[in-house]
Amino acid sequence: MSKCEECDADISIPSDALEGEIVTCPECGASFELAKGSNGFDLKPAQTVGEDWGQ
């Protein structure tokens, strides 16, 4: 279990999670990427890719 950096809600990380997976906060909807930490996974803000509409 980790804490959301945005709203401090609990975010559960599945036992079969892999590094680089995206998890979403159930409270505020913020997305985080799983990164290997010293004891399990750390959460880092996920990169959001915007539409470029061919420009």
mmCIF file of the C-alpha atoms, coordinates in Angstrom:
data_MODEL
# 
_entry.id   MODEL 
# 
loop_
_atom_site.group_PDB 
_atom_site.id 
_atom_site.type_symbol 
_atom_site.label_atom_id 
_atom_site.label_alt_id 
_atom_site.label_comp_id 
_atom_site.label_asym_id 
_atom_site.label_entity_id 
_atom_site.label_seq_id 
_atom_site.pdbx_PDB_ins_code 
_atom_site.Cartn_x 
_atom_site.Cartn_y 
_atom_site.Cartn_z 
_atom_site.occupancy 
_atom_site.B_iso_or_equiv 
_atom_site.pdbx_formal_charge 
_atom_site.auth_seq_id 
_atom_site.auth_comp_id 
_atom_site.auth_asym_id 
_atom_site.auth_atom_id 
_atom_site.pdbx_PDB_model_num 
ATOM 1  C CA . MET A 1 1  ? 0.000  0.000  0.000   1.00 0.00 ? 1  MET A CA 1 
ATOM 2  C CA . SER A 1 2  ? 1.321  3.428  -0.949  1.00 0.00 ? 2  SER A CA 1 
ATOM 3  C CA . LYS A 1 3  ? 0.092  6.981  -0.439  1.00 0.00 ? 3  LYS A CA 1 
ATOM 4  C CA . CYS A 1 4  ? -1.042 9.261  -3.250  1.00 0.00 ? 4  CYS A CA 1 
ATOM 5  C CA . GLU A 1 5  ? 1.244  12.292 -3.567  1.00 0.00 ? 5  GLU A CA 1 
ATOM 6  C CA . GLU A 1 6  ? -1.719 14.456 -4.613  1.00 0.00 ? 6  GLU A CA 1 
ATOM 7  C CA . CYS A 1 7  ? -4.385 13.697 -1.993  1.00 0.00 ? 7  CYS A CA 1 
ATOM 8  C CA . ASP A 1 8  ? -2.684 11.333 0.510   1.00 0.00 ? 8  ASP A CA 1 
ATOM 9  C CA . ALA A 1 9  ? -5.197 8.517  -0.157  1.00 0.00 ? 9  ALA A CA 1 
ATOM 10 C CA . ASP A 1 10 ? -4.109 4.877  0.019   1.00 0.00 ? 10 ASP A CA 1 
ATOM 11 C CA . ILE A 1 11 ? -3.238 3.281  -3.326  1.00 0.00 ? 11 ILE A CA 1 
ATOM 12 C CA . SER A 1 12 ? -3.093 -0.490 -3.404  1.00 0.00 ? 12 SER A CA 1 
ATOM 13 C CA . ILE A 1 13 ? -0.423 -2.030 -5.614  1.00 0.00 ? 13 ILE A CA 1 
ATOM 14 C CA . PRO A 1 14 ? -1.299 -5.469 -7.003  1.00 0.00 ? 14 PRO A CA 1 
ATOM 15 C CA . SER A 1 15 ? 0.973  -8.323 -5.894  1.00 0.00 ? 15 SER A CA 1 
ATOM 16 C CA . ASP A 1 16 ? 1.753  -9.162 -9.543  1.00 0.00 ? 16 ASP A CA 1 
ATOM 17 C CA . ALA A 1 17 ? 2.618  -5.551 -10.496 1.00 0.00 ? 17 ALA A CA 1 
ATOM 18 C CA . LEU A 1 18 ? 5.624  -4.883 -12.704 1.00 0.00 ? 18 LEU A CA 1 
ATOM 19 C CA . GLU A 1 19 ? 7.958  -1.908 -12.854 1.00 0.00 ? 19 GLU A CA 1 
ATOM 20 C CA . GLY A 1 20 ? 6.648  0.699  -15.294 1.00 0.00 ? 20 GLY A CA 1 
ATOM 21 C CA . GLU A 1 21 ? 2.965  -0.139 -14.783 1.00 0.00 ? 21 GLU A CA 1 
ATOM 22 C CA . ILE A 1 22 ? 0.534  2.715  -14.212 1.00 0.00 ? 22 ILE A CA 1 
ATOM 23 C CA . VAL A 1 23 ? -1.688 2.794  -11.123 1.00 0.00 ? 23 VAL A CA 1 
ATOM 24 C CA . THR A 1 24 ? -4.457 5.318  -10.538 1.00 0.00 ? 24 THR A CA 1 
ATOM 25 C CA . CYS A 1 25 ? -5.555 6.885  -7.265  1.00 0.00 ? 25 CYS A CA 1 
ATOM 26 C CA . PRO A 1 26 ? -9.123 5.831  -6.444  1.00 0.00 ? 26 PRO A CA 1 
ATOM 27 C CA . GLU A 1 27 ? -9.818 9.188  -4.751  1.00 0.00 ? 27 GLU A CA 1 
ATOM 28 C CA . CYS A 1 28 ? -8.453 11.903 -7.068  1.00 0.00 ? 28 CYS A CA 1 
ATOM 29 C CA . GLY A 1 29 ? -7.689 9.965  -10.263 1.00 0.00 ? 29 GLY A CA 1 
ATOM 30 C CA . ALA A 1 30 ? -3.991 10.904 -10.394 1.00 0.00 ? 30 ALA A CA 1 
ATOM 31 C CA . SER A 1 31 ? -1.835 8.421  -12.341 1.00 0.00 ? 31 SER A CA 1 
ATOM 32 C CA . PHE A 1 32 ? 1.495  7.130  -11.088 1.00 0.00 ? 32 PHE A CA 1 
ATOM 33 C CA . GLU A 1 33 ? 4.167  4.920  -12.605 1.00 0.00 ? 33 GLU A CA 1 
ATOM 34 C CA . LEU A 1 34 ? 5.605  2.112  -10.493 1.00 0.00 ? 34 LEU A CA 1 
ATOM 35 C CA . ALA A 1 35 ? 9.360  2.365  -10.002 1.00 0.00 ? 35 ALA A CA 1 
ATOM 36 C CA . LYS A 1 36 ? 11.581 -0.070 -8.084  1.00 0.00 ? 36 LYS A CA 1 
ATOM 37 C CA . GLY A 1 37 ? 12.266 1.199  -4.587  1.00 0.00 ? 37 GLY A CA 1 
ATOM 38 C CA . SER A 1 38 ? 14.318 -0.045 -1.662  1.00 0.00 ? 38 SER A CA 1 
ATOM 39 C CA . ASN A 1 39 ? 11.376 -2.014 -0.237  1.00 0.00 ? 39 ASN A CA 1 
ATOM 40 C CA . GLY A 1 40 ? 8.934  -2.727 -3.062  1.00 0.00 ? 40 GLY A CA 1 
ATOM 41 C CA . PHE A 1 41 ? 7.708  -0.024 -5.409  1.00 0.00 ? 41 PHE A CA 1 
ATOM 42 C CA . ASP A 1 42 ? 7.822  3.754  -5.276  1.00 0.00 ? 42 ASP A CA 1 
ATOM 43 C CA . LEU A 1 43 ? 5.250  5.934  -7.030  1.00 0.00 ? 43 LEU A CA 1 
ATOM 44 C CA . LYS A 1 44 ? 6.368  8.615  -9.452  1.00 0.00 ? 44 LYS A CA 1 
ATOM 45 C CA . PRO A 1 45 ? 4.004  10.884 -11.381 1.00 0.00 ? 45 PRO A CA 1 
ATOM 46 C CA . ALA A 1 46 ? 3.117  9.300  -14.725 1.00 0.00 ? 46 ALA A CA 1 
ATOM 47 C CA . GLN A 1 47 ? 4.054  11.132 -17.894 1.00 0.00 ? 47 GLN A CA 1 
ATOM 48 C CA . THR A 1 48 ? 0.967  12.390 -19.659 1.00 0.00 ? 48 THR A CA 1 
ATOM 49 C CA . VAL A 1 49 ? 1.147  12.470 -23.406 1.00 0.00 ? 49 VAL A CA 1 
ATOM 50 C CA . GLY A 1 50 ? -0.992 15.114 -25.030 1.00 0.00 ? 50 GLY A CA 1 
ATOM 51 C CA . GLU A 1 51 ? -2.428 15.044 -28.497 1.00 0.00 ? 51 GLU A CA 1 
ATOM 52 C CA . ASP A 1 52 ? -0.213 16.738 -31.054 1.00 0.00 ? 52 ASP A CA 1 
ATOM 53 C CA . TRP A 1 53 ? -2.843 16.738 -33.828 1.00 0.00 ? 53 TRP A CA 1 
ATOM 54 C CA . GLY A 1 54 ? -0.090 16.416 -36.450 1.00 0.00 ? 54 GLY A CA 1 
ATOM 55 C CA . GLN A 1 55 ? 1.491  19.769 -35.671 1.00 0.00 ? 55 GLN A CA 1 
# 
